[in-house]
PDB file of C-alpha atoms in Angstrom:
ATOM      1  CA  MET A   1      80.006  62.003  58.355  1.00 49.00           C
ATOM      2  CA  SER A   2      77.225  63.302  56.161  1.00 49.00           C
ATOM      3  CA  GLY A   3      75.379  65.030  59.063  1.00 50.00           C
ATOM      4  CA  PRO A   4      77.917  67.780  59.895  1.00 51.00           C
ATOM      5  CA  LEU A   5      78.929  68.127  56.281  1.00 48.00           C
ATOM      6  CA  ARG A   6      75.350  68.500  55.157  1.00 45.00           C
ATOM      7  CA  ALA A   7      74.606  71.077  57.873  1.00 45.00           C
ATOM      8  CA  SER A   8      77.589  73.267  56.968  1.00 45.00           C
ATOM      9  CA  THR A   9      76.844  73.252  53.237  1.00 46.00           C
ATOM     10  CA  ALA A  10      73.145  73.917  53.808  1.00 45.00           C
ATOM     11  CA  SER A  11      73.840  77.087  55.802  1.00 45.00           C
ATOM     12  CA  SER A  12      76.309  78.456  53.271  1.00 56.00           C
ATOM     13  CA  PRO A  13      73.732  79.698  50.709  1.00 55.00           C
ATOM     14  CA  ARG A  14      71.660  81.170  53.521  1.00 55.00           C
ATOM     15  CA  ARG A  15      74.696  83.035  54.847  1.00 55.00           C
ATOM     16  CA  GLN A  16      75.492  84.298  51.364  1.00 57.00           C
ATOM     17  CA  ARG A  17      71.948  85.591  50.924  1.00 72.00           C
ATOM     18  CA  GLY A  18      72.172  87.237  54.329  1.00 82.00           C
ATOM     19  CA  PHE A  19      75.400  89.008  53.445  1.00 85.00           C
ATOM     20  CA  ALA A  20      74.014  90.074  50.066  1.00 86.00           C
ATOM     21  CA  THR A  21      70.954  91.478  51.840  1.00 90.00           C
ATOM     22  CA  LEU A  22      73.167  93.368  54.288  1.00 92.00           C
ATOM     23  CA  LEU A  23      75.168  94.784  51.381  1.00 93.00           C
ATOM     24  CA  VAL A  24      71.975  95.952  49.649  1.00 94.00           C
ATOM     25  CA  ILE A  25      70.729  97.551  52.892  1.00 95.00           C
ATOM     26  CA  VAL A  26      73.989  99.450  53.456  1.00 95.00           C
ATOM     27  CA  TYR A  27      74.046 100.624  49.843  1.00 94.00           C
ATOM     28  CA  GLY A  28      70.390 101.628  50.170  1.00 95.00           C
ATOM     29  CA  ILE A  29      71.115 103.690  53.277  1.00 95.00           C
ATOM     30  CA  PHE A  30      73.970 105.421  51.491  1.00 93.00           C
ATOM     31  CA  ALA A  31      71.777 105.988  48.434  1.00 95.00           C
ATOM     32  CA  ILE A  32      69.197 107.774  50.578  1.00 96.00           C
ATOM     33  CA  SER A  33      71.689 109.786  52.629  1.00 92.00           C
ATOM     34  CA  ALA A  34      73.844 110.814  49.665  1.00 91.00           C
ATOM     35  CA  THR A  35      70.771 111.778  47.636  1.00 95.00           C
ATOM     36  CA  ALA A  36      69.421 113.877  50.501  1.00 94.00           C
ATOM     37  CA  ARG A  37      72.794 115.547  51.033  1.00 90.00           C
ATOM     38  CA  ALA A  38      73.321 116.277  47.335  1.00 91.00           C
ATOM     39  CA  SER A  39      69.763 117.586  46.934  1.00 94.00           C
ATOM     40  CA  VAL A  40      70.087 120.026  49.813  1.00 93.00           C
ATOM     41  CA  GLN A  41      73.533 121.164  48.673  1.00 90.00           C
ATOM     42  CA  ILE A  42      72.450 121.707  45.068  1.00 92.00           C
ATOM     43  CA  ILE A  43      69.141 123.410  45.908  1.00 93.00           C
ATOM     44  CA  GLU A  44      70.443 125.693  48.660  1.00 93.00           C
ATOM     45  CA  ARG A  45      74.001 126.608  47.703  1.00 90.00           C
ATOM     46  CA  PHE A  46      75.173 125.153  44.396  1.00 89.00           C
ATOM     47  CA  GLY A  47      77.089 128.316  43.447  1.00 87.00           C
ATOM     48  CA  THR A  48      79.282 128.039  46.545  1.00 86.00           C
ATOM     49  CA  ALA A  49      80.964 124.747  45.608  1.00 84.00           C
ATOM     50  CA  PRO A  50      79.582 123.371  42.344  1.00 86.00           C
ATOM     51  CA  VAL A  51      82.276 120.705  41.883  1.00 86.00           C
ATOM     52  CA  ALA A  52      81.837 119.331  45.388  1.00 86.00           C
ATOM     53  CA  TYR A  53      78.060 119.276  45.100  1.00 89.00           C
ATOM     54  CA  ALA A  54      78.139 117.714  41.652  1.00 90.00           C
ATOM     55  CA  LEU A  55      80.394 114.980  43.079  1.00 89.00           C
ATOM     56  CA  SER A  56      77.901 114.454  45.896  1.00 89.00           C
ATOM     57  CA  LEU A  57      75.262 113.895  43.210  1.00 93.00           C
ATOM     58  CA  VAL A  58      77.564 111.443  41.383  1.00 93.00           C
ATOM     59  CA  ALA A  59      78.047 109.550  44.644  1.00 93.00           C
ATOM     60  CA  ALA A  60      74.282 109.455  45.211  1.00 94.00           C
ATOM     61  CA  LEU A  61      73.607 108.151  41.706  1.00 96.00           C
ATOM     62  CA  THR A  62      76.348 105.552  42.133  1.00 95.00           C
ATOM     63  CA  TYR A  63      74.832 104.295  45.385  1.00 95.00           C
ATOM     64  CA  ILE A  64      71.349 104.172  43.837  1.00 96.00           C
ATOM     65  CA  ALA A  65      72.590 102.194  40.840  1.00 95.00           C
ATOM     66  CA  ALA A  66      74.632  99.822  43.016  1.00 94.00           C
ATOM     67  CA  THR A  67      71.644  99.218  45.277  1.00 94.00           C
ATOM     68  CA  VAL A  68      69.420  98.352  42.317  1.00 94.00           C
ATOM     69  CA  LEU A  69      72.017  96.126  40.631  1.00 93.00           C
ATOM     70  CA  LEU A  70      72.847  94.231  43.817  1.00 92.00           C
ATOM     71  CA  ALA A  71      69.188  93.830  44.741  1.00 91.00           C
ATOM     72  CA  ARG A  72      68.139  92.575  41.317  1.00 87.00           C
ATOM     73  CA  ARG A  73      71.085  90.449  40.324  1.00 71.00           C
ATOM     74  CA  GLY A  74      72.964  89.834  43.551  1.00 67.00           C
ATOM     75  CA  GLY A  75      76.433  88.461  43.019  1.00 63.00           C
ATOM     76  CA  ASP A  76      75.822  87.623  39.378  1.00 71.00           C
ATOM     77  CA  SER A  77      76.032  91.147  38.030  1.00 79.00           C
ATOM     78  CA  ARG A  78      79.015  92.134  35.920  1.00 88.00           C
ATOM     79  CA  ALA A  79      77.604  95.672  35.848  1.00 91.00           C
ATOM     80  CA  ALA A  80      77.623  95.801  39.666  1.00 92.00           C
ATOM     81  CA  LEU A  81      81.277  94.738  39.670  1.00 93.00           C
ATOM     82  CA  TRP A  82      82.179  97.477  37.201  1.00 95.00           C
ATOM     83  CA  LEU A  83      80.117 100.058  39.058  1.00 95.00           C
ATOM     84  CA  CYS A  84      81.657  99.208  42.435  1.00 95.00           C
ATOM     85  CA  SER A  85      85.114  99.392  40.848  1.00 96.00           C
ATOM     86  CA  ALA A  86      84.312 102.832  39.422  1.00 96.00           C
ATOM     87  CA  GLU A  87      82.946 103.841  42.831  1.00 95.00           C
ATOM     88  CA  LEU A  88      86.212 102.808  44.488  1.00 97.00           C
ATOM     89  CA  LEU A  89      88.201 104.810  41.923  1.00 97.00           C
ATOM     90  CA  GLY A  90      85.952 107.817  42.603  1.00 95.00           C
ATOM     91  CA  VAL A  91      86.421 107.548  46.364  1.00 96.00           C
ATOM     92  CA  LEU A  92      90.193 107.244  45.941  1.00 97.00           C
ATOM     93  CA  ALA A  93      90.415 110.142  43.465  1.00 95.00           C
ATOM     94  CA  VAL A  94      88.146 112.524  45.385  1.00 93.00           C
ATOM     95  CA  GLY A  95      89.701 111.459  48.687  1.00 94.00           C
ATOM     96  CA  ALA A  96      93.219 112.116  47.401  1.00 95.00           C
ATOM     97  CA  LEU A  97      92.255 115.484  45.905  1.00 93.00           C
ATOM     98  CA  THR A  98      90.580 116.652  49.109  1.00 92.00           C
ATOM     99  CA  VAL A  99      93.641 115.697  51.135  1.00 93.00           C
ATOM    100  CA  LEU A 100      96.236 117.078  48.705  1.00 94.00           C
ATOM    101  CA  ASP A 101      94.415 120.306  47.778  1.00 90.00           C
ATOM    102  CA  PRO A 102      91.525 121.085  50.142  1.00 87.00           C
ATOM    103  CA  ALA A 103      90.967 124.436  48.395  1.00 86.00           C
ATOM    104  CA  LEU A 104      89.493 122.557  45.411  1.00 83.00           C
ATOM    105  CA  PHE A 105      86.546 121.553  47.586  1.00 82.00           C
ATOM    106  CA  PRO A 106      85.252 124.419  49.731  1.00 81.00           C
ATOM    107  CA  ASP A 107      82.596 122.063  51.101  1.00 84.00           C
ATOM    108  CA  ALA A 108      82.709 118.330  51.779  1.00 83.00           C
ATOM    109  CA  THR A 109      81.293 115.569  49.630  1.00 85.00           C
ATOM    110  CA  VAL A 110      80.405 112.010  50.611  1.00 88.00           C
ATOM    111  CA  TRP A 111      83.803 110.904  49.287  1.00 91.00           C
ATOM    112  CA  SER A 112      85.859 113.777  50.800  1.00 91.00           C
ATOM    113  CA  ARG A 113      88.917 112.603  52.727  1.00 93.00           C
ATOM    114  CA  PHE A 114      88.066 109.033  51.668  1.00 94.00           C
ATOM    115  CA  GLY A 115      84.660 109.200  53.349  1.00 91.00           C
ATOM    116  CA  ALA A 116      85.931 110.385  56.734  1.00 91.00           C
ATOM    117  CA  GLY A 117      82.632 112.180  57.425  1.00 89.00           C
ATOM    118  CA  TYR A 118      80.859 108.828  57.125  1.00 89.00           C
ATOM    119  CA  GLY A 119      83.303 106.781  59.187  1.00 92.00           C
ATOM    120  CA  TYR A 120      85.269 105.716  56.079  1.00 95.00           C
ATOM    121  CA  VAL A 121      82.375 103.465  55.044  1.00 93.00           C
ATOM    122  CA  PRO A 122      82.472 104.962  51.510  1.00 94.00           C
ATOM    123  CA  LEU A 123      86.045 103.660  51.206  1.00 96.00           C
ATOM    124  CA  VAL A 124      85.399 100.235  52.700  1.00 96.00           C
ATOM    125  CA  LEU A 125      81.997  99.558  51.095  1.00 96.00           C
ATOM    126  CA  PRO A 126      83.145  99.185  47.469  1.00 96.00           C
ATOM    127  CA  VAL A 127      86.094  97.035  48.550  1.00 97.00           C
ATOM    128  CA  VAL A 128      83.740  94.695  50.405  1.00 95.00           C
ATOM    129  CA  ALA A 129      81.282  94.677  47.495  1.00 94.00           C
ATOM    130  CA  ILE A 130      84.024  93.929  44.950  1.00 94.00           C
ATOM    131  CA  ALA A 131      85.394  91.117  47.099  1.00 94.00           C
ATOM    132  CA  TYR A 132      81.895  89.664  47.488  1.00 92.00           C
ATOM    133  CA  LEU A 133      81.122  89.914  43.776  1.00 91.00           C
ATOM    134  CA  LEU A 134      84.451  88.362  42.767  1.00 91.00           C
ATOM    135  CA  ARG A 135      83.980  85.539  45.250  1.00 89.00           C
ATOM    136  CA  ARG A 136      80.490  84.850  43.898  1.00 84.00           C
ATOM    137  CA  ARG A 137      81.786  84.872  40.315  1.00 81.00           C
ATOM    138  CA  ARG A 138      84.574  82.474  41.229  1.00 82.00           C
ATOM    139  CA  ALA A 139      82.131  80.152  43.003  1.00 77.00           C
ATOM    140  CA  ALA A 140      79.754  80.205  40.023  1.00 71.00           C
ATOM    141  CA  ARG A 141      82.407  79.072  37.555  1.00 69.00           C
ATOM    142  CA  PRO A 142      82.146  75.415  36.661  1.00 65.00           C
ATOM    143  CA  ALA A 143      85.013  73.326  37.915  1.00 57.00           C
ATOM    144  CA  ALA A 144      87.569  72.519  35.247  1.00 54.00           C
ATOM    145  CA  THR A 145      87.147  68.963  34.086  1.00 55.00           C
ATOM    146  CA  PRO A 146      90.305  67.114  33.151  1.00 56.00           C
ATOM    147  CA  ALA A 147      90.704  66.197  29.521  1.00 57.00           C
ATOM    148  CA  PRO A 148      90.896  62.514  28.642  1.00 62.00           C
ATOM    149  CA  GLY A 149      94.411  61.268  29.285  1.00 61.00           C
ATOM    150  CA  ASP A 150      95.229  64.000  31.855  1.00 55.00           C
ATOM    151  CA  ARG A 151      96.581  62.797  35.133  1.00 58.00           C
ATOM    152  CA  LEU A 152      94.595  63.566  38.236  1.00 54.00           C
TER     153      LEU A 152
END
């Protein structure tokens, strides 16, 4: 009985570290790509669509910060949870605005049309990160111990 049980619990932390590493890698890739995109847009044609390009820079900074927070603190970072939540709100707001009034954004951002230009990964990524962070927080909480006299 202890053999299979021990094997399944031993692989759980390894799997969690693997998923956390994957999350950091994906955020890192988006940090690099969004930073490159925002840099080119701002340097070459900022006057054409300043709001869109400024939002590309916000997305880049968000991905950089999320990468650092997740890499340093993993699932134990309250700041990462808040940042990923703000990222999701940004993707939803920019995505909705670009769908409802495309004239506001003469050029696309990372979060335009909910990240359609990036295969909707910008929409899915913060949801996955939030779910991961909440799950880690829930798992880290100590189990409630019954008070003396409570029935089990």
